Short mmCIF file of C-alpha atoms in Angstrom, two decimals:
data_model
loop_
_atom_site.label_atom_id
_atom_site.label_comp_id
_atom_site.label_asym_id
_atom_site.label_seq_id
_atom_site.Cartn_x
_atom_site.Cartn_y
_atom_site.Cartn_z
CA MET A 1 -0.05 -0.25 0.00
CA PRO A 2 0.85 3.44 -1.00
CA ASP A 3 2.61 5.87 2.34
CA SER A 4 0.50 8.25 0.93
CA VAL A 5 -1.53 10.49 -1.63
CA ASP A 6 0.26 13.44 -3.70
CA VAL A 7 -1.54 15.87 -3.48
CA SER A 8 -0.10 19.25 -5.29
CA ASN A 9 -1.26 21.34 -2.70
CA ALA A 10 -1.51 20.30 0.52
CA ALA A 11 -0.02 23.61 1.89
CA ASP A 12 2.02 22.59 5.47
CA SER A 13 -0.06 25.72 6.75
CA PRO A 14 -3.72 24.39 6.79
CA ALA A 15 -4.71 28.74 7.08
CA HIS A 16 -4.20 29.00 3.48
CA GLY A 17 -6.48 27.52 1.34
CA GLY A 18 -5.68 24.69 -0.93
CA SER A 19 -5.98 21.07 -1.06
CA HIS A 20 -5.00 18.33 2.28
CA ALA A 21 -4.53 14.66 1.48
CA PHE A 22 -5.12 12.52 5.46
CA ARG A 23 -1.55 10.62 6.18
CA PHE A 24 -1.36 7.84 8.18
CA HIS A 25 0.74 7.05 10.51
CA GLY A 26 0.17 3.76 11.94
CA THR A 27 1.79 0.46 11.33
CA GLY A 28 0.89 -2.55 12.82
CA ARG A 29 4.08 -3.70 14.62
CA GLU A 30 3.30 -0.73 16.81
CA TYR A 31 -0.73 -0.99 17.45
CA PHE A 32 0.75 -4.93 17.42
CA SER A 33 2.53 -3.78 20.70
CA ILE A 34 -0.31 -2.33 21.97
CA TRP A 35 -3.49 -4.85 21.03
CA ILE A 36 -1.86 -8.43 22.74
CA VAL A 37 -1.46 -5.98 25.78
CA ASN A 38 -4.61 -5.48 25.25
CA LEU A 39 -6.01 -8.93 24.32
CA LEU A 40 -4.41 -10.62 27.61
CA LEU A 41 -5.36 -7.70 30.16
CA THR A 42 -9.08 -7.65 28.81
CA ILE A 43 -8.92 -11.99 28.57
CA VAL A 44 -7.01 -12.06 32.47
CA THR A 45 -9.39 -8.92 33.88
CA LEU A 46 -12.10 -10.71 33.30
CA GLY A 47 -13.61 -7.64 30.41
CA ILE A 48 -12.65 -4.91 32.76
CA TYR A 49 -10.33 -3.55 31.20
CA SER A 50 -11.87 -3.91 27.99
CA PRO A 51 -13.04 0.45 28.10
CA TRP A 52 -9.23 1.08 28.72
CA ALA A 53 -8.32 -0.93 25.64
CA LYS A 54 -10.99 0.39 23.97
CA VAL A 55 -9.19 4.48 24.67
CA ARG A 56 -6.00 2.65 24.07
CA SER A 57 -7.08 1.56 20.53
CA GLN A 58 -8.39 4.73 20.25
CA ARG A 59 -6.45 6.70 20.63
CA TYR A 60 -3.44 5.48 18.50
CA PHE A 61 -5.69 5.11 15.83
CA HIS A 62 -6.82 9.05 16.08
CA GLU A 63 -3.16 10.41 16.76
CA ALA A 64 -1.84 8.93 13.82
CA THR A 65 -4.40 10.65 11.58
CA GLU A 66 -2.73 13.64 10.55
CA LEU A 67 -4.36 16.44 7.70
CA ALA A 68 -2.06 19.68 6.98
CA GLY A 69 0.18 19.14 9.52
CA ALA A 70 -2.10 18.23 12.51
CA ARG A 71 -3.28 15.10 14.45
CA PHE A 72 -6.72 14.07 16.03
CA GLY A 73 -7.52 13.87 19.98
CA TYR A 74 -9.30 11.12 21.26
CA HIS A 75 -10.87 12.31 24.59
CA ALA A 76 -12.97 9.61 26.28
CA ARG A 77 -12.46 8.71 29.12
CA PRO A 78 -11.89 4.49 29.98
CA LEU A 79 -13.85 4.66 33.70
CA SER A 80 -17.29 6.52 31.96
CA ILE A 81 -16.73 3.30 29.26
CA LEU A 82 -16.54 1.23 32.23
CA ILE A 83 -19.44 3.17 33.48
CA GLY A 84 -21.33 2.65 30.63
CA ARG A 85 -20.98 -0.65 30.03
CA ILE A 86 -22.14 -1.89 33.63
CA ILE A 87 -25.53 -0.01 32.68
CA VAL A 88 -25.88 -1.70 29.58
CA LEU A 89 -25.33 -5.15 31.18
CA VAL A 90 -27.99 -4.56 33.79
CA LEU A 91 -30.35 -3.11 31.87
CA PHE A 92 -30.15 -5.38 28.39
CA VAL A 93 -28.01 -8.86 30.02
CA PRO A 94 -31.16 -9.80 30.57
CA TYR A 95 -33.66 -9.90 27.81
CA ALA A 96 -30.26 -11.57 25.76
CA ILE A 97 -30.99 -14.38 28.50
CA LEU A 98 -34.50 -14.43 27.46
CA ALA A 99 -34.19 -14.13 24.26
CA LYS A 100 -31.30 -17.50 24.17
CA ILE A 101 -33.89 -19.60 25.66
CA GLN A 102 -36.51 -18.49 23.91
CA SER A 103 -38.85 -17.71 26.67
CA PRO A 104 -42.11 -15.17 25.91
CA TYR A 105 -41.01 -13.07 28.42
CA ALA A 106 -38.38 -11.55 26.36
CA LEU A 107 -41.35 -9.90 24.01
CA VAL A 108 -41.84 -7.64 26.52
CA TYR A 109 -38.40 -5.90 26.14
CA VAL A 110 -38.99 -5.48 22.29
CA PRO A 111 -41.09 -2.04 22.89
CA VAL A 112 -38.67 -1.07 24.98
CA LEU A 113 -35.36 -2.04 23.02
CA LEU A 114 -38.24 -0.06 19.96
CA VAL A 115 -38.82 3.42 21.89
CA ALA A 116 -34.76 3.66 23.03
CA GLY A 117 -32.93 2.77 20.20
CA PRO A 118 -33.39 6.25 18.58
CA TRP A 119 -32.35 7.39 21.43
CA ILE A 120 -29.78 5.57 21.63
CA ILE A 121 -28.17 6.25 18.29
CA VAL A 122 -28.54 9.81 19.58
CA LYS A 123 -26.65 8.67 22.94
CA ALA A 124 -23.63 7.63 20.80
CA LEU A 125 -22.93 10.24 18.02
CA ARG A 126 -23.09 12.64 21.11
CA PHE A 127 -20.36 10.34 22.99
CA ARG A 128 -17.85 9.34 19.81
CA LEU A 129 -18.27 13.07 18.51
CA ARG A 130 -17.52 14.89 21.58
CA VAL A 131 -14.67 12.32 22.64
CA THR A 132 -12.81 13.55 18.91
CA SER A 133 -11.15 16.94 18.15
CA TYR A 134 -8.89 18.74 15.12
CA ARG A 135 -6.33 21.80 16.12
CA GLY A 136 -7.75 21.70 19.50
CA VAL A 137 -11.34 22.08 18.58
CA ARG A 138 -13.70 19.45 19.11
CA PHE A 139 -16.45 17.74 17.08
CA SER A 140 -19.91 17.31 18.72
CA PHE A 141 -23.14 16.23 17.87
CA SER A 142 -26.59 18.40 18.04
CA HIS A 143 -28.47 19.36 21.29
CA GLU A 144 -30.85 21.27 19.89
CA ALA A 145 -34.65 20.65 21.05
CA GLY A 146 -35.43 18.77 17.73
CA VAL A 147 -32.75 15.97 17.37
CA MET A 148 -35.05 13.24 19.81
CA SER A 149 -38.36 13.32 17.29
CA GLY A 150 -35.61 13.53 13.97
CA ALA A 151 -34.07 10.31 15.73
CA TYR A 152 -37.37 8.67 16.61
CA LEU A 153 -38.87 9.90 12.67
CA ASN A 154 -35.83 8.30 10.78
CA PHE A 155 -34.97 5.60 13.03
CA LEU A 156 -38.16 4.44 14.03
CA GLY A 157 -40.97 5.77 11.98
CA LEU A 158 -39.89 5.65 8.79
CA PRO A 159 -38.54 1.71 9.02
CA ILE A 160 -42.05 1.12 9.80
CA LEU A 161 -43.50 2.90 6.97
CA GLY A 162 -40.85 1.45 4.42
CA GLY A 163 -41.92 -2.22 5.76
CA ILE A 164 -45.32 -0.79 5.18
CA THR A 165 -44.63 -0.40 1.92
CA LEU A 166 -43.06 -3.73 1.06
CA GLY A 167 -39.16 -2.28 1.02
CA LEU A 168 -39.68 0.65 -1.32
CA LEU A 169 -39.11 3.62 0.41
CA TYR A 170 -36.05 1.68 2.41
CA PRO A 171 -33.34 3.63 0.05
CA TYR A 172 -35.40 6.94 0.97
CA VAL A 173 -34.96 6.18 4.22
CA LEU A 174 -31.55 4.83 4.54
CA HIS A 175 -30.21 8.04 2.19
CA GLN A 176 -32.37 10.02 5.12
CA GLN A 177 -30.65 8.98 8.21
CA TYR A 178 -27.45 8.96 6.73
CA ARG A 179 -28.54 12.24 6.03
CA TRP A 180 -29.68 13.70 9.44
CA MET A 181 -26.72 12.50 11.19
CA VAL A 182 -24.52 14.64 9.09
CA ASP A 183 -26.72 17.27 9.44
CA ASN A 184 -26.75 17.41 13.41
CA SER A 185 -23.01 16.81 13.53
CA ARG A 186 -20.20 19.88 14.55
CA TYR A 187 -16.82 20.65 14.36
CA GLY A 188 -16.66 23.52 16.59
CA ALA A 189 -19.47 25.96 16.08
CA THR A 190 -19.83 25.14 12.52
CA PRO A 191 -22.08 22.63 11.31
CA LEU A 192 -21.91 19.79 8.51
CA ARG A 193 -24.23 18.93 5.78
CA MET A 194 -25.22 16.55 3.53
CA ALA A 195 -26.57 17.55 0.18
CA PRO A 196 -29.20 15.55 -1.31
CA ALA A 197 -28.60 12.30 -3.02
CA VAL A 198 -31.58 10.34 -2.91
CA GLY A 199 -31.73 9.31 -6.76
CA ARG A 200 -28.40 7.32 -6.30
CA PHE A 201 -29.16 5.48 -3.31
CA TYR A 202 -32.73 3.81 -5.21
CA LEU A 203 -29.85 3.19 -8.05
CA LEU A 204 -27.34 1.51 -6.06
CA SER A 205 -30.73 -0.37 -4.27
CA LEU A 206 -31.62 -1.72 -7.47
CA ILE A 207 -28.16 -2.73 -8.33
CA LEU A 208 -28.25 -4.37 -5.10
CA VAL A 209 -31.43 -6.49 -5.33
CA ALA A 210 -31.14 -7.49 -8.98
CA ALA A 211 -27.68 -8.98 -8.04
CA LEU A 212 -29.27 -10.81 -4.98
CA LEU A 213 -31.91 -11.96 -7.13
CA LEU A 214 -29.44 -13.48 -9.59
CA PHE A 215 -26.68 -14.44 -7.85
CA GLY A 216 -28.93 -15.70 -4.93
CA GLY A 217 -31.82 -16.91 -7.00
CA GLY A 218 -29.27 -19.07 -9.47
CA ILE A 219 -27.60 -20.44 -5.76
CA ALA A 220 -30.96 -21.47 -4.79
CA ALA A 221 -31.53 -22.64 -7.64
CA ILE A 222 -28.36 -25.05 -7.36
CA PHE A 223 -29.41 -26.30 -4.62
CA PHE A 224 -33.42 -27.13 -5.21
CA SER A 225 -32.92 -28.92 -8.02
CA ILE A 226 -29.57 -30.91 -6.17
CA VAL A 227 -32.18 -32.20 -3.59
CA GLN A 228 -34.68 -32.75 -5.97
CA ALA A 229 -32.97 -35.34 -7.91
CA ALA A 230 -31.64 -36.80 -4.54
CA LYS A 231 -34.99 -37.40 -3.65
CA THR A 232 -36.65 -38.50 -7.04
CA ASP A 233 -33.88 -41.14 -8.61
CA GLY A 234 -32.21 -41.11 -4.92
CA ASP A 235 -28.56 -40.65 -7.14
CA LEU A 236 -26.78 -37.41 -8.85
CA SER A 237 -25.84 -37.64 -12.06
CA SER A 238 -22.49 -36.28 -13.45
CA ALA A 239 -24.15 -32.95 -14.25
CA HIS A 240 -26.12 -31.93 -11.37
CA TYR A 241 -21.77 -32.70 -10.15
CA ALA A 242 -21.21 -30.59 -12.24
CA THR A 243 -22.80 -27.77 -11.39
CA PHE A 244 -20.96 -27.27 -7.80
CA LEU A 245 -18.75 -25.56 -9.89
CA LEU A 246 -21.17 -23.08 -10.82
CA ILE A 247 -22.02 -22.07 -6.73
CA PRO A 248 -18.75 -20.28 -6.05
CA VAL A 249 -19.29 -18.52 -9.42
CA LEU A 250 -22.03 -17.37 -8.23
CA TYR A 251 -20.86 -16.46 -5.12
CA ALA A 252 -18.24 -14.69 -6.42
CA GLY A 253 -20.20 -12.51 -8.91
CA LEU A 254 -22.33 -11.86 -5.77
CA PHE A 255 -19.74 -10.32 -2.90
CA LEU A 256 -18.06 -7.93 -5.83
CA VAL A 257 -21.42 -6.59 -6.38
CA SER A 258 -21.93 -6.01 -2.84
CA VAL A 259 -18.47 -4.67 -2.20
CA THR A 260 -19.22 -2.16 -5.36
CA VAL A 261 -22.30 -0.70 -4.13
CA ALA A 262 -20.96 -0.53 -0.74
CA LEU A 263 -18.12 1.12 -2.08
CA TRP A 264 -20.57 3.28 -4.05
CA LEU A 265 -22.57 4.70 -1.44
CA ALA A 266 -19.36 5.32 1.03
CA LYS A 267 -18.03 7.78 -1.59
CA THR A 268 -21.75 8.78 -2.75
CA VAL A 269 -21.78 10.25 1.09
CA VAL A 270 -18.71 11.64 1.69
CA GLN A 271 -18.39 13.96 -1.29
CA ARG A 272 -21.50 15.25 -0.28
CA LEU A 273 -20.26 16.04 2.82
CA SER A 274 -19.59 19.84 3.31
CA LEU A 275 -18.28 22.22 6.38
CA ALA A 276 -18.37 25.49 5.51
CA ASP A 277 -16.80 26.01 1.70
CA VAL A 278 -14.49 22.63 3.19
CA THR A 279 -15.52 19.80 1.00
CA LEU A 280 -13.91 15.80 0.73
CA SER A 281 -13.21 13.59 -2.58
CA ALA A 282 -12.48 10.16 -1.55
CA GLY A 283 -10.21 8.24 -4.67
CA TRP A 284 -11.51 4.72 -3.41
CA GLN A 285 -10.64 2.40 -6.30
CA LEU A 286 -12.94 -0.78 -6.75
CA GLY A 287 -9.67 -3.05 -7.45
CA PRO A 288 -7.96 -1.78 -4.41
CA VAL A 289 -10.72 -2.40 -2.26
CA LEU A 290 -11.17 -6.02 -3.52
CA TRP A 291 -7.62 -6.74 -3.12
CA LEU A 292 -8.23 -5.39 0.42
CA TYR A 293 -10.93 -7.45 1.09
CA VAL A 294 -9.82 -10.61 0.26
CA SER A 295 -6.02 -9.71 1.41
CA ASN A 296 -7.01 -9.51 4.74
CA GLY A 297 -9.44 -11.67 5.66
CA LEU A 298 -6.27 -14.80 3.55
CA LEU A 299 -4.19 -12.55 6.19
CA LEU A 300 -6.82 -13.09 9.41
CA VAL A 301 -7.31 -17.03 8.34
CA PHE A 302 -3.79 -17.96 8.17
CA THR A 303 -2.40 -16.55 10.83
CA LEU A 304 -5.14 -17.35 13.48
CA GLY A 305 -5.99 -13.95 13.38
CA PHE A 306 -2.68 -12.32 14.98
CA ALA A 307 -2.34 -10.75 12.09
CA TYR A 308 -5.69 -8.07 12.70
CA PRO A 309 -3.64 -5.17 13.56
CA TRP A 310 -1.74 -5.07 10.39
CA VAL A 311 -5.36 -5.79 8.75
CA ARG A 312 -6.42 -2.55 10.38
CA CYS A 313 -3.70 -0.70 10.18
CA ARG A 314 -3.16 -1.14 6.49
CA THR A 315 -7.21 -0.84 5.83
CA ALA A 316 -7.30 2.65 7.86
CA ARG A 317 -4.20 3.33 5.72
CA TYR A 318 -5.94 3.06 2.70
CA VAL A 319 -9.16 4.73 3.26
CA LEU A 320 -7.40 7.61 4.37
CA GLU A 321 -4.81 7.76 2.35
CA HIS A 322 -6.98 8.08 -0.76
CA LEU A 323 -9.07 11.22 0.58
CA THR A 324 -8.49 14.65 0.09
CA VAL A 325 -9.87 18.09 2.24
CA HIS A 326 -10.62 20.84 0.06
CA ALA A 327 -10.39 24.12 1.96
CA PRO A 328 -10.03 27.36 -0.40
CA THR A 329 -10.45 29.24 2.52
CA GLY A 330 -7.87 27.14 4.88
CA LEU A 331 -9.16 25.09 7.74
CA ASP A 332 -8.21 27.98 10.66
CA SER A 333 -11.39 29.81 10.41
CA PHE A 334 -13.37 27.07 12.77
CA VAL A 335 -13.89 28.21 16.15
CA ALA A 336 -14.66 25.97 18.89
CA GLY A 337 -18.69 25.68 19.69
CA ALA A 338 -19.58 24.78 23.07
CA GLN A 339 -19.14 21.04 25.03
CA SER A 340 -21.46 19.77 27.16
CA GLU A 341 -20.84 16.49 29.49
CA THR A 342 -22.24 13.73 27.31
CA GLY A 343 -21.35 9.75 29.23
CA ALA A 344 -20.49 6.82 27.48
CA PHE A 345 -24.30 4.31 28.00
CA GLY A 346 -25.67 5.65 24.66
CA ASP A 347 -21.96 4.18 22.87
CA GLN A 348 -22.03 0.87 25.00
CA ALA A 349 -26.23 0.24 23.90
CA ALA A 350 -25.26 0.59 20.91
CA ALA A 351 -22.40 -1.21 20.81
CA PHE A 352 -24.40 -4.18 22.53
CA PHE A 353 -26.80 -4.04 19.94
CA ASP A 354 -24.45 -3.75 16.97
CA ILE A 355 -25.91 -0.79 16.13
CA ASP A 356 -24.30 0.89 13.39
CA VAL A 357 -23.48 4.96 13.03
CA GLY A 358 -20.79 5.30 10.94
CA ILE A 359 -20.30 6.29 7.38
CA GLY A 360 -17.46 3.36 5.36
CA PHE A 361 -17.13 0.20 3.12
#
């Protein structure tokens, strides 16, 4: 992977207008020492050390990321994360246990989770942004009165409406969720914005659905024909065995389309972001991204997971070093907004339920 992206006007001083490439200074060797210690201490302490492990890892990646001569900062406190995780365990582990044993009492938690979901997303976004800084200025998420109602509209109301329309509104729902998250984010006192892209969301959704019908349907048809032949004839012909060779091809086709759609979606969102007059451009290409997916998977398999630090660093390097910030009037004009304390409960609850509140491919 390349160590950097050559941007013709990547000025050292952000006070001057121009284009600035991100640079990632982390290495697998450096991160391995952090990762292995985190892993061992988390195991030895039965998970109690995990908040400190998370902060060490996040701080390493933030501080290894450079833009226009300045590094990012990560300011979360491990004790806050630990308290947030304890609250999550107390509140939601009973549900996980009841669901695991298929107890009907688990249904009591369903309306609670539906109501809590949007609130958790808001809390998670506030925490994750608040603990991130660049050039001494913190990011933040809106505390305006209408932000919570917007969360319930976009993460509860619209998905229900999408279900009622048999999925026809789901691309619009996804678009509105992304746009709501971006439009309520701030860097200092300056709000981020996302330009509309509903048409592109529908196009990408149609491509993905067509791929699922074509490749997924082909895989299902092959399995169905083989099962039917085994039931009726009691044996399979050489032609049926030959169809097995098509299954890896169909899976590969579905994988290719899925990665392509995820990549295009990430570029669609990122390249429509703006912060005042600051914009982003992404140079991610399908070939390198596919190689990243495949090679990372092979590295993890053949090293039994011990290559994870190298996998994470090489992924971060590719994603970041193919992002360029265009700042016509420079990056020094932003001022810090008021920062309020936000607990880590929402972030940990989002992690517990595997709620994705980020953008990526």
